[in-house]
Short mmCIF file of C-alpha atoms in Angstrom, two decimals:
data_model
loop_
_atom_site.label_atom_id
_atom_site.label_comp_id
_atom_site.label_asym_id
_atom_site.label_seq_id
_atom_site.Cartn_x
_atom_site.Cartn_y
_atom_site.Cartn_z
CA MET A 905 -53.18 -61.12 -19.15
CA ASN A 906 -50.62 -60.88 -21.95
CA LEU A 907 -48.40 -57.88 -22.66
CA THR A 908 -50.64 -56.32 -25.31
CA ASP A 909 -53.79 -56.53 -23.17
CA GLU A 910 -52.00 -55.15 -20.13
CA THR A 911 -50.49 -52.28 -22.13
CA LEU A 912 -53.91 -51.45 -23.55
CA LEU A 913 -55.47 -51.45 -20.10
CA VAL A 914 -52.73 -49.19 -18.72
CA ALA A 915 -53.11 -46.85 -21.69
CA LEU A 916 -56.83 -46.54 -21.09
CA VAL A 917 -56.28 -45.76 -17.43
CA ALA A 918 -53.69 -43.14 -18.33
CA LEU A 919 -56.02 -41.63 -20.92
CA ALA A 920 -58.94 -41.46 -18.53
CA SER A 921 -56.79 -40.09 -15.73
CA GLY A 922 -55.48 -37.40 -18.04
CA VAL A 923 -59.02 -36.45 -19.01
CA VAL A 924 -60.02 -36.20 -15.36
CA LEU A 925 -57.03 -34.05 -14.40
CA GLY A 926 -57.48 -31.83 -17.43
CA ARG A 927 -61.11 -31.19 -16.65
CA LEU A 928 -60.40 -30.49 -12.99
CA TRP A 929 -57.68 -28.02 -14.00
CA ALA A 930 -60.06 -26.32 -16.40
CA LYS A 931 -62.59 -25.95 -13.59
CA LEU A 932 -60.00 -24.49 -11.19
CA ALA A 933 -58.78 -22.08 -13.86
CA GLY A 934 -62.29 -20.80 -14.37
CA GLY A 935 -62.85 -22.49 -17.68
CA PRO A 936 -66.24 -22.89 -19.34
CA ARG A 937 -69.02 -24.80 -17.61
CA GLN A 938 -68.84 -28.57 -18.24
CA ASP A 939 -71.65 -30.33 -20.03
CA PRO A 940 -73.52 -33.26 -18.44
CA ALA A 941 -71.38 -35.80 -20.30
CA GLU A 942 -68.37 -34.66 -18.28
CA ARG A 943 -69.90 -35.04 -14.82
CA HIS A 944 -67.95 -38.26 -14.20
CA SER A 945 -64.78 -36.19 -13.65
CA ARG A 946 -66.28 -35.14 -10.32
CA SER A 947 -67.63 -38.62 -9.44
CA ILE A 948 -66.02 -40.13 -6.39
CA HIS A 949 -66.89 -43.58 -7.77
CA TYR A 950 -65.00 -42.87 -10.99
CA ILE A 951 -61.90 -41.61 -9.19
CA LEU A 952 -61.99 -44.54 -6.74
CA GLY A 953 -62.43 -46.95 -9.64
CA LEU A 954 -59.31 -45.61 -11.37
CA ASP A 955 -57.34 -45.77 -8.14
CA LEU A 956 -58.40 -49.36 -7.47
CA LEU A 957 -57.66 -50.30 -11.06
CA ALA A 958 -54.14 -48.89 -10.77
CA SER A 959 -53.60 -51.11 -7.72
CA ARG A 960 -55.00 -54.15 -9.63
CA SER A 961 -58.02 -54.53 -7.32
CA LEU A 962 -60.24 -55.52 -10.22
CA ASP A 963 -63.35 -56.61 -8.32
CA ARG A 964 -63.60 -53.36 -6.35
CA ALA A 965 -62.65 -51.29 -9.39
CA ALA A 966 -65.47 -52.88 -11.41
CA LEU A 967 -67.93 -52.11 -8.62
CA GLU A 968 -66.95 -48.44 -8.40
CA LEU A 969 -66.87 -47.98 -12.17
CA THR A 970 -70.31 -49.59 -12.46
CA LYS A 971 -71.64 -47.05 -9.97
CA ALA A 972 -69.98 -44.23 -11.92
CA ALA A 973 -71.50 -45.48 -15.17
CA ARG A 974 -74.98 -45.51 -13.60
CA GLU A 975 -74.49 -41.91 -12.50
CA ASN A 976 -73.59 -40.80 -16.01
CA THR A 977 -74.70 -43.06 -18.85
CA GLU A 978 -73.27 -40.69 -21.47
CA ALA A 979 -69.62 -41.02 -20.41
CA THR A 980 -67.96 -43.16 -23.07
CA ASP A 981 -64.59 -43.59 -21.38
CA ILE A 982 -66.14 -45.03 -18.20
CA TYR A 983 -67.78 -47.79 -20.23
CA LEU A 984 -64.59 -48.49 -22.16
CA ILE A 985 -62.58 -48.97 -18.99
CA LEU A 986 -65.37 -50.89 -17.26
CA GLY A 987 -65.55 -53.30 -20.20
CA ASN A 988 -61.81 -53.86 -20.06
CA VAL A 989 -61.92 -54.54 -16.33
CA LEU A 990 -64.73 -57.05 -16.81
CA ARG A 991 -62.71 -58.76 -19.54
CA GLU A 992 -59.75 -59.16 -17.19
CA LYS A 993 -62.14 -60.59 -14.58
CA GLY A 994 -63.20 -63.20 -17.12
CA GLN A 995 -66.69 -61.75 -17.70
CA LEU A 996 -66.20 -61.75 -21.45
CA GLU A 997 -69.86 -61.68 -22.50
CA ARG A 998 -70.52 -58.54 -20.44
CA ALA A 999 -67.34 -56.91 -21.72
CA ILE A 1000 -68.38 -57.54 -25.33
CA GLN A 1001 -71.90 -56.23 -24.70
CA ILE A 1002 -70.61 -53.02 -23.11
CA HIS A 1003 -68.08 -52.31 -25.85
CA GLN A 1004 -70.60 -53.07 -28.60
CA SER A 1005 -73.09 -50.70 -26.99
CA VAL A 1006 -70.47 -47.94 -26.99
CA LEU A 1007 -69.60 -48.68 -30.62
CA HIS A 1008 -73.23 -48.10 -31.66
CA ARG A 1009 -73.43 -44.68 -30.04
CA PRO A 1010 -73.97 -41.84 -32.51
CA GLY A 1011 -71.41 -39.10 -32.93
CA LEU A 1012 -68.23 -41.09 -32.26
CA SER A 1013 -65.15 -39.56 -33.87
CA ARG A 1014 -62.85 -41.74 -36.00
CA SER A 1015 -60.33 -41.86 -33.18
CA GLU A 1016 -62.98 -42.84 -30.62
CA ARG A 1017 -64.33 -45.50 -32.95
CA ALA A 1018 -60.86 -46.97 -33.42
CA HIS A 1019 -60.40 -46.97 -29.64
CA VAL A 1020 -63.66 -48.85 -29.05
CA LEU A 1021 -62.91 -51.35 -31.82
CA LEU A 1022 -59.52 -52.02 -30.26
CA CYS A 1023 -61.17 -52.90 -26.95
CA LEU A 1024 -63.80 -55.02 -28.67
CA GLY A 1025 -61.20 -56.87 -30.73
CA THR A 1026 -59.33 -57.72 -27.55
CA ASP A 1027 -62.58 -59.04 -26.06
CA PHE A 1028 -63.15 -61.28 -29.07
CA LYS A 1029 -59.56 -62.53 -29.01
CA ARG A 1030 -59.73 -63.39 -25.31
CA ALA A 1031 -63.06 -65.18 -25.85
CA GLY A 1032 -61.54 -67.31 -28.63
CA PHE A 1033 -63.53 -65.68 -31.45
CA ARG A 1034 -60.45 -65.48 -33.65
CA ASN A 1035 -62.12 -64.49 -36.93
CA ARG A 1036 -64.21 -61.76 -35.31
CA ALA A 1037 -61.13 -60.47 -33.51
CA MET A 1038 -59.17 -60.42 -36.76
CA GLN A 1039 -61.91 -58.52 -38.60
CA THR A 1040 -62.21 -56.03 -35.75
CA PHE A 1041 -58.48 -55.32 -35.56
CA GLU A 1042 -58.41 -54.94 -39.34
CA GLU A 1043 -61.14 -52.31 -38.98
CA VAL A 1044 -58.89 -50.50 -36.51
CA THR A 1045 -55.98 -50.47 -38.96
CA ALA A 1046 -58.30 -49.24 -41.73
CA ILE A 1047 -59.06 -46.21 -39.54
CA GLU A 1048 -55.60 -45.87 -37.97
CA PRO A 1049 -53.00 -47.68 -40.12
CA ARG A 1050 -50.27 -46.90 -37.58
CA ASN A 1051 -52.05 -48.37 -34.56
CA ALA A 1052 -49.33 -50.53 -33.02
CA TYR A 1053 -51.69 -52.34 -30.64
CA ALA A 1054 -53.90 -53.52 -33.47
CA LEU A 1055 -50.93 -54.51 -35.66
CA HIS A 1056 -49.37 -56.54 -32.86
CA SER A 1057 -52.67 -58.32 -32.21
CA LEU A 1058 -53.07 -59.09 -35.90
CA VAL A 1059 -49.58 -60.60 -36.04
CA LYS A 1060 -50.51 -62.97 -33.21
CA ILE A 1061 -53.80 -63.95 -34.85
CA TYR A 1062 -52.16 -64.59 -38.23
CA GLU A 1063 -49.60 -66.77 -36.45
CA GLU A 1064 -52.38 -68.76 -34.81
CA GLU A 1065 -53.97 -69.15 -38.24
CA GLN A 1066 -50.57 -70.23 -39.60
CA ASP A 1067 -50.88 -67.51 -42.21
CA TRP A 1068 -47.16 -66.85 -42.07
CA ASN A 1069 -46.97 -64.50 -45.05
CA ARG A 1070 -49.58 -62.12 -43.64
CA ALA A 1071 -47.98 -62.38 -40.22
CA LEU A 1072 -44.62 -61.38 -41.72
CA ARG A 1073 -46.05 -58.45 -43.70
CA THR A 1074 -47.87 -57.17 -40.64
CA GLN A 1075 -44.78 -57.64 -38.46
CA GLU A 1076 -42.76 -55.60 -40.95
CA GLU A 1077 -45.39 -52.87 -40.84
CA LEU A 1078 -45.35 -52.96 -37.04
CA SER A 1079 -41.57 -52.52 -37.12
CA ARG A 1080 -41.94 -49.44 -39.32
CA VAL A 1081 -44.65 -47.99 -37.11
CA SER A 1082 -42.91 -48.65 -33.80
CA GLY A 1083 -39.44 -47.84 -35.06
CA SER A 1084 -38.21 -51.06 -33.43
CA PHE A 1085 -37.08 -53.86 -35.72
CA ASP A 1086 -37.69 -57.29 -34.18
CA ALA A 1087 -35.24 -59.45 -36.13
CA THR A 1088 -35.98 -62.51 -34.02
CA VAL A 1089 -39.69 -62.65 -34.83
CA GLU A 1090 -39.10 -61.98 -38.53
CA ALA A 1091 -36.46 -64.73 -38.64
CA PHE A 1092 -38.88 -67.24 -37.14
CA LEU A 1093 -41.63 -66.19 -39.55
CA TYR A 1094 -39.33 -66.58 -42.57
CA ASP A 1095 -38.45 -70.06 -41.28
CA ARG A 1096 -42.14 -71.00 -41.07
CA ILE A 1097 -42.68 -69.69 -44.61
CA GLY A 1098 -39.74 -71.80 -45.79
CA SER A 1099 -40.99 -74.92 -44.02
CA LYS A 1100 -44.44 -74.49 -45.57
CA ALA A 1101 -42.95 -73.98 -49.04
CA TRP A 1102 -40.80 -77.09 -48.63
CA SER A 1103 -43.82 -79.18 -47.63
CA ASP A 1104 -45.51 -77.88 -50.80
CA GLN A 1105 -42.44 -78.94 -52.86
CA GLU A 1106 -41.62 -75.31 -53.70
CA LEU A 1107 -37.91 -75.85 -53.11
CA THR A 1108 -36.59 -72.60 -54.58
CA ARG A 1109 -39.02 -70.54 -52.53
CA ALA A 1110 -38.18 -72.57 -49.44
CA SER A 1111 -34.45 -71.97 -49.91
CA GLN A 1112 -35.02 -68.24 -50.34
CA ALA A 1113 -37.11 -68.07 -47.17
CA PHE A 1114 -34.54 -70.00 -45.11
CA GLU A 1115 -31.77 -67.72 -46.38
CA ALA A 1116 -33.87 -64.66 -45.52
CA SER A 1117 -34.37 -66.05 -42.01
CA ILE A 1118 -30.62 -66.52 -41.56
CA ARG A 1119 -29.94 -62.99 -42.80
CA ALA A 1120 -32.53 -61.56 -40.40
CA ASP A 1121 -30.96 -63.25 -37.36
CA PRO A 1122 -28.16 -65.83 -37.81
CA ARG A 1123 -28.49 -66.88 -34.15
CA ILE A 1124 -31.97 -68.35 -34.67
CA ALA A 1125 -31.53 -72.10 -35.03
CA PRO A 1126 -34.59 -73.43 -36.93
CA ALA A 1127 -33.73 -71.98 -40.34
CA ARG A 1128 -30.20 -73.44 -40.29
CA ILE A 1129 -31.57 -76.83 -39.17
CA HIS A 1130 -34.32 -76.91 -41.77
CA TYR A 1131 -32.18 -75.48 -44.57
CA GLY A 1132 -29.59 -78.16 -43.85
CA ASP A 1133 -32.30 -80.81 -43.98
CA LEU A 1134 -33.42 -79.50 -47.38
CA LEU A 1135 -29.86 -79.46 -48.71
CA GLU A 1136 -29.25 -82.99 -47.45
CA SER A 1137 -32.43 -84.18 -49.16
CA GLU A 1138 -31.02 -82.81 -52.43
CA GLY A 1139 -27.71 -84.61 -51.92
CA ARG A 1140 -25.80 -81.41 -51.18
CA LEU A 1141 -24.13 -82.87 -48.11
CA GLY A 1142 -21.26 -80.40 -47.86
CA GLU A 1143 -23.62 -77.44 -47.87
CA ALA A 1144 -25.88 -79.12 -45.32
CA GLU A 1145 -22.88 -79.74 -43.06
CA SER A 1146 -21.89 -76.08 -43.45
CA GLN A 1147 -25.29 -74.89 -42.20
CA TRP A 1148 -25.25 -77.17 -39.16
CA ARG A 1149 -21.62 -76.37 -38.38
CA ALA A 1150 -22.47 -72.66 -38.44
CA LEU A 1151 -25.29 -73.27 -35.96
CA ALA A 1152 -22.95 -75.14 -33.61
CA LYS A 1153 -20.46 -72.27 -33.84
CA ASP A 1154 -22.89 -69.34 -33.48
CA SER A 1155 -25.13 -70.95 -30.83
CA PRO A 1156 -23.07 -73.61 -29.02
CA HIS A 1157 -25.80 -74.12 -26.40
CA LEU A 1158 -28.03 -75.37 -29.24
CA ALA A 1159 -25.38 -77.44 -31.01
CA TYR A 1160 -26.96 -80.63 -29.69
CA LEU A 1161 -29.87 -80.10 -32.08
CA VAL A 1162 -27.59 -81.01 -35.00
CA PHE A 1163 -25.39 -83.67 -33.38
CA GLU A 1164 -27.12 -86.60 -35.07
CA ARG A 1165 -27.36 -84.74 -38.36
CA LEU A 1166 -23.64 -83.98 -38.40
CA GLU A 1167 -22.76 -87.56 -37.51
CA ARG A 1168 -24.95 -88.81 -40.35
CA VAL A 1169 -23.60 -86.59 -43.14
CA ARG A 1170 -19.98 -86.82 -41.96
CA GLU A 1171 -20.24 -90.59 -42.01
CA ARG A 1172 -21.16 -90.29 -45.69
CA LEU A 1173 -18.47 -87.65 -46.29
CA ALA A 1174 -15.85 -89.79 -44.52
CA THR A 1175 -15.11 -86.96 -42.08
CA LYS A 1176 -16.50 -88.56 -38.95
CA GLU A 1177 -13.52 -87.42 -36.90
CA LYS A 1178 -14.70 -83.81 -37.20
CA THR A 1179 -17.79 -84.59 -35.14
CA GLU A 1180 -15.77 -86.23 -32.40
CA GLN A 1181 -13.46 -83.21 -32.38
CA MET A 1182 -16.47 -80.89 -32.08
CA TYR A 1183 -17.76 -82.82 -29.06
CA GLU A 1184 -14.36 -82.60 -27.41
CA GLU A 1185 -14.20 -78.86 -27.98
CA ILE A 1186 -17.64 -78.33 -26.47
CA VAL A 1187 -16.81 -80.51 -23.45
CA HIS A 1188 -13.61 -78.59 -22.77
CA ALA A 1189 -15.25 -75.19 -23.32
CA ASP A 1190 -18.38 -75.70 -21.19
CA HIS A 1191 -18.38 -77.80 -18.03
CA ARG A 1192 -22.20 -77.54 -17.89
CA ASP A 1193 -22.83 -79.07 -21.33
CA TRP A 1194 -24.08 -82.58 -20.64
CA ARG A 1195 -25.36 -83.38 -24.11
CA ALA A 1196 -21.94 -83.28 -25.78
CA ARG A 1197 -20.66 -85.53 -23.00
CA LEU A 1198 -23.41 -88.08 -23.70
CA ALA A 1199 -22.73 -87.98 -27.44
CA LEU A 1200 -18.97 -88.34 -26.95
CA ALA A 1201 -19.50 -91.14 -24.42
CA GLN A 1202 -21.50 -93.04 -27.03
CA LEU A 1203 -18.65 -92.74 -29.53
CA ARG A 1204 -16.08 -93.78 -26.91
CA SER A 1205 -18.19 -96.77 -25.91
CA ALA A 1206 -18.61 -97.87 -29.53
CA ALA A 1207 -14.81 -97.70 -29.87
CA SER A 1208 -14.44 -99.95 -26.77
CA ARG A 1209 -13.01 -97.08 -24.73
CA ARG A 1210 -15.37 -97.84 -21.88
CA ASP A 1211 -13.46 -96.15 -19.06
CA GLU A 1212 -13.41 -92.86 -20.94
CA ALA A 1213 -17.07 -93.27 -21.80
CA PHE A 1214 -18.01 -93.80 -18.15
CA ASP A 1215 -16.00 -90.74 -17.06
CA LEU A 1216 -17.92 -88.68 -19.59
CA LEU A 1217 -21.23 -90.05 -18.30
CA LEU A 1218 -20.26 -89.11 -14.77
CA GLY A 1219 -19.41 -85.63 -16.00
CA ALA A 1220 -22.83 -85.37 -17.61
CA ALA A 1221 -24.46 -86.49 -14.36
CA ARG A 1222 -22.55 -83.86 -12.43
CA ALA A 1223 -23.48 -81.18 -14.97
CA ASN A 1224 -27.20 -81.92 -14.86
CA PRO A 1225 -28.23 -84.76 -12.49
CA HIS A 1226 -31.90 -83.82 -12.81
CA ALA A 1227 -32.19 -84.64 -16.53
CA LEU A 1228 -33.74 -88.08 -16.81
CA ALA A 1229 -31.98 -88.59 -20.13
CA VAL A 1230 -28.64 -88.52 -18.28
CA GLN A 1231 -29.77 -91.03 -15.67
CA LEU A 1232 -31.09 -93.39 -18.34
CA ALA A 1233 -27.80 -93.20 -20.25
CA VAL A 1234 -25.82 -94.10 -17.12
CA LEU A 1235 -28.16 -96.98 -16.23
CA ARG A 1236 -27.99 -98.40 -19.76
CA PHE A 1237 -24.20 -98.24 -19.66
CA LEU A 1238 -24.10 -100.10 -16.34
CA ALA A 1239 -26.60 -102.67 -17.62
CA GLU A 1240 -24.36 -103.33 -20.64
CA GLU A 1241 -21.36 -103.79 -18.33
CA ASN A 1242 -22.95 -106.74 -16.56
CA GLU A 1243 -23.97 -109.78 -18.54
CA ASN A 1244 -26.09 -110.91 -15.61
CA THR A 1245 -28.20 -107.75 -15.58
CA SER A 1246 -31.75 -108.59 -14.60
CA PRO A 1247 -34.19 -108.71 -17.54
CA ARG A 1248 -36.55 -106.74 -15.35
CA LEU A 1249 -34.09 -103.84 -15.22
CA ARG A 1250 -33.79 -103.87 -19.00
CA GLN A 1251 -37.56 -103.94 -19.28
CA TYR A 1252 -37.85 -101.04 -16.84
CA LEU A 1253 -35.32 -98.95 -18.78
CA ASP A 1254 -37.18 -99.62 -22.01
CA VAL A 1255 -40.52 -98.57 -20.51
CA ILE A 1256 -39.13 -95.41 -18.91
CA SER A 1257 -37.32 -94.28 -22.05
CA ARG A 1258 -40.53 -94.56 -24.07
CA SER A 1259 -42.93 -93.06 -21.53
CA ALA A 1260 -41.03 -90.47 -19.49
CA PHE A 1261 -42.46 -87.03 -20.19
CA PHE A 1262 -39.60 -84.78 -19.09
CA LEU A 1263 -36.49 -86.51 -20.39
CA ASP A 1264 -35.10 -83.07 -21.23
CA PRO A 1265 -37.15 -80.47 -19.32
CA HIS A 1266 -37.48 -76.92 -20.64
CA VAL A 1267 -39.55 -74.00 -19.38
CA CYS A 1268 -40.97 -70.87 -21.01
CA ILE A 1269 -39.55 -67.74 -19.34
CA LYS A 1270 -42.72 -65.80 -20.24
CA CYS A 1271 -45.43 -68.04 -18.77
CA ASN A 1272 -43.55 -70.92 -17.02
CA TYR A 1273 -45.00 -73.57 -19.35
CA ARG A 1274 -42.98 -76.80 -18.96
CA THR A 1275 -42.30 -79.19 -21.78
CA ASN A 1276 -39.96 -81.95 -22.91
CA GLY A 1277 -37.37 -80.38 -25.20
CA ILE A 1278 -37.17 -76.94 -26.71
CA HIS A 1279 -40.00 -75.23 -28.60
CA TRP A 1280 -39.44 -72.24 -30.84
CA ARG A 1281 -42.90 -70.85 -30.07
CA CYS A 1282 -44.57 -71.44 -26.74
CA PRO A 1283 -47.76 -73.53 -27.12
CA HIS A 1284 -49.29 -71.66 -24.18
CA CYS A 1285 -48.42 -67.94 -24.48
CA GLN A 1286 -47.43 -68.02 -28.18
CA GLU A 1287 -44.18 -66.12 -27.57
CA TRP A 1288 -41.17 -66.84 -29.77
CA ASN A 1289 -37.77 -67.98 -28.52
CA ALA A 1290 -38.84 -68.10 -24.87
CA PHE A 1291 -37.74 -71.61 -23.82
CA VAL A 1292 -34.70 -72.29 -21.69
CA GLU A 1293 -33.38 -75.49 -20.21
CA GLU A 1294 -34.78 -76.10 -16.75
CA ARG A 1295 -32.07 -76.88 -14.23
CA LEU A 1296 -32.09 -77.33 -10.46
CA GLU A 1297 -29.20 -76.51 -8.20
CA THR A 1298 -27.13 -79.52 -7.18
CA SER A 1299 -26.26 -80.29 -3.58
CA GLU A 1300 -22.52 -80.17 -4.28
CA ARG A 1301 -20.46 -77.39 -2.71
#
C-alpha cells in the first residue's frame, strides 16, 4: 500500500471513529433519539471492525465490518471503509462494486460524493484502470478543488501517462493547497518537460525547462546532465562543461555521472588536466568514492604509471569490494599485466562485463527495488529521487 492509499485509509478510520464517539457522547448527554441510519454506532461488529483495522488485521476487520453492514444497510461510512479494506486485501472487484453502489445512493451531499469518488478512484488506480481513475479523481477536484489526496493521485497518474506538463501544473496546485512546496518533484518534472521538448527539436523550450529545473532545485542532477548534453550538441562546449562542473561541485556523490562527459569536452577544449585534478580532489576528499579511483586509475594506466594505477584500484576495492565493476576493473588490469594471460580468462571477462546485471547495484529506499545504476524515478513505486548505492559492510576492522 503506498503512502496516499494508507493515508486515505487512516483518514477514513479516524472519520468513522469520530462519528462513533460523537454519537455515543450525544446519547450520554441526552441528545435527540438517533435515526435507524445511525444504529451502527452501537454495533459491536462495527466497533470491533474499526479496532481490528487499526491493528492492521484486515481479514478479521473485513469480516466484522461485513456483519455490521448487514445489520444496517443504510450506513454509508461502513460501506466506504469496508470497500477500502477489501481493496487492501486485493479484492478489487468487490471494492469497486461496493463503492459504486454507495455512489448511486440518493441524497449524498457534495462532500460525501467527493469522499466516495476518492475511494472509487483509488480502487480504479490499484486495479490498473488508469483512465477511469484519472476521470474519477478529476471529478473529485471538480467538487473539491483543494482535495490534496485527489491532486496527489492525479500527479502520479499524469506521470505514468508521461503528461509532464499536466503533472507539473497539478503538482504546483498541490503545493498551494498543502502549503508545502516540493522543489524536488517540480525539478524532476521540469527536466522531463525539457527532455521531451529536446526530442521534439524545440531547443529554446528545452533550455528554458532545464533552467527552470535547476532554479527549482540545483542539487537535482538530471537537468544539469541533460542541459549540458544539449549545449554540447550545439557546440557550446564551455557552457556544457560549466553545467557538469557545477553538478560535480554541488553533488559530489553524483559526479561520476559526468566523468566521461567532462573528459570528452575537456579533450576538445585542451583542458584535460582539469579532469585529472577533479578526480584527485574527490579521491582525497572521500575515501569511500570508488568511481573516481577507477577513473583516475584509467588515466594513470594510459600514462604508463601502472603502479599508481594499481594502488588506486586497490583503494577502490577496499572502498566497495562488492561492486562487480570494481572487481572487473582489477581483473582486466591484471590480465593486461601478463602477456601469457589465458584467452579463456579474457573471454570470461568479456562475457561477464556484457551480461552481469548488478555491476553497480542501487536500491530504492521506499520499496527496496534493486537495479543496476541509479534511476531518478523508481520503476516499481514511482517515487522520485529514492535510489541510493547499495553497499555491504566489509570484513575489515
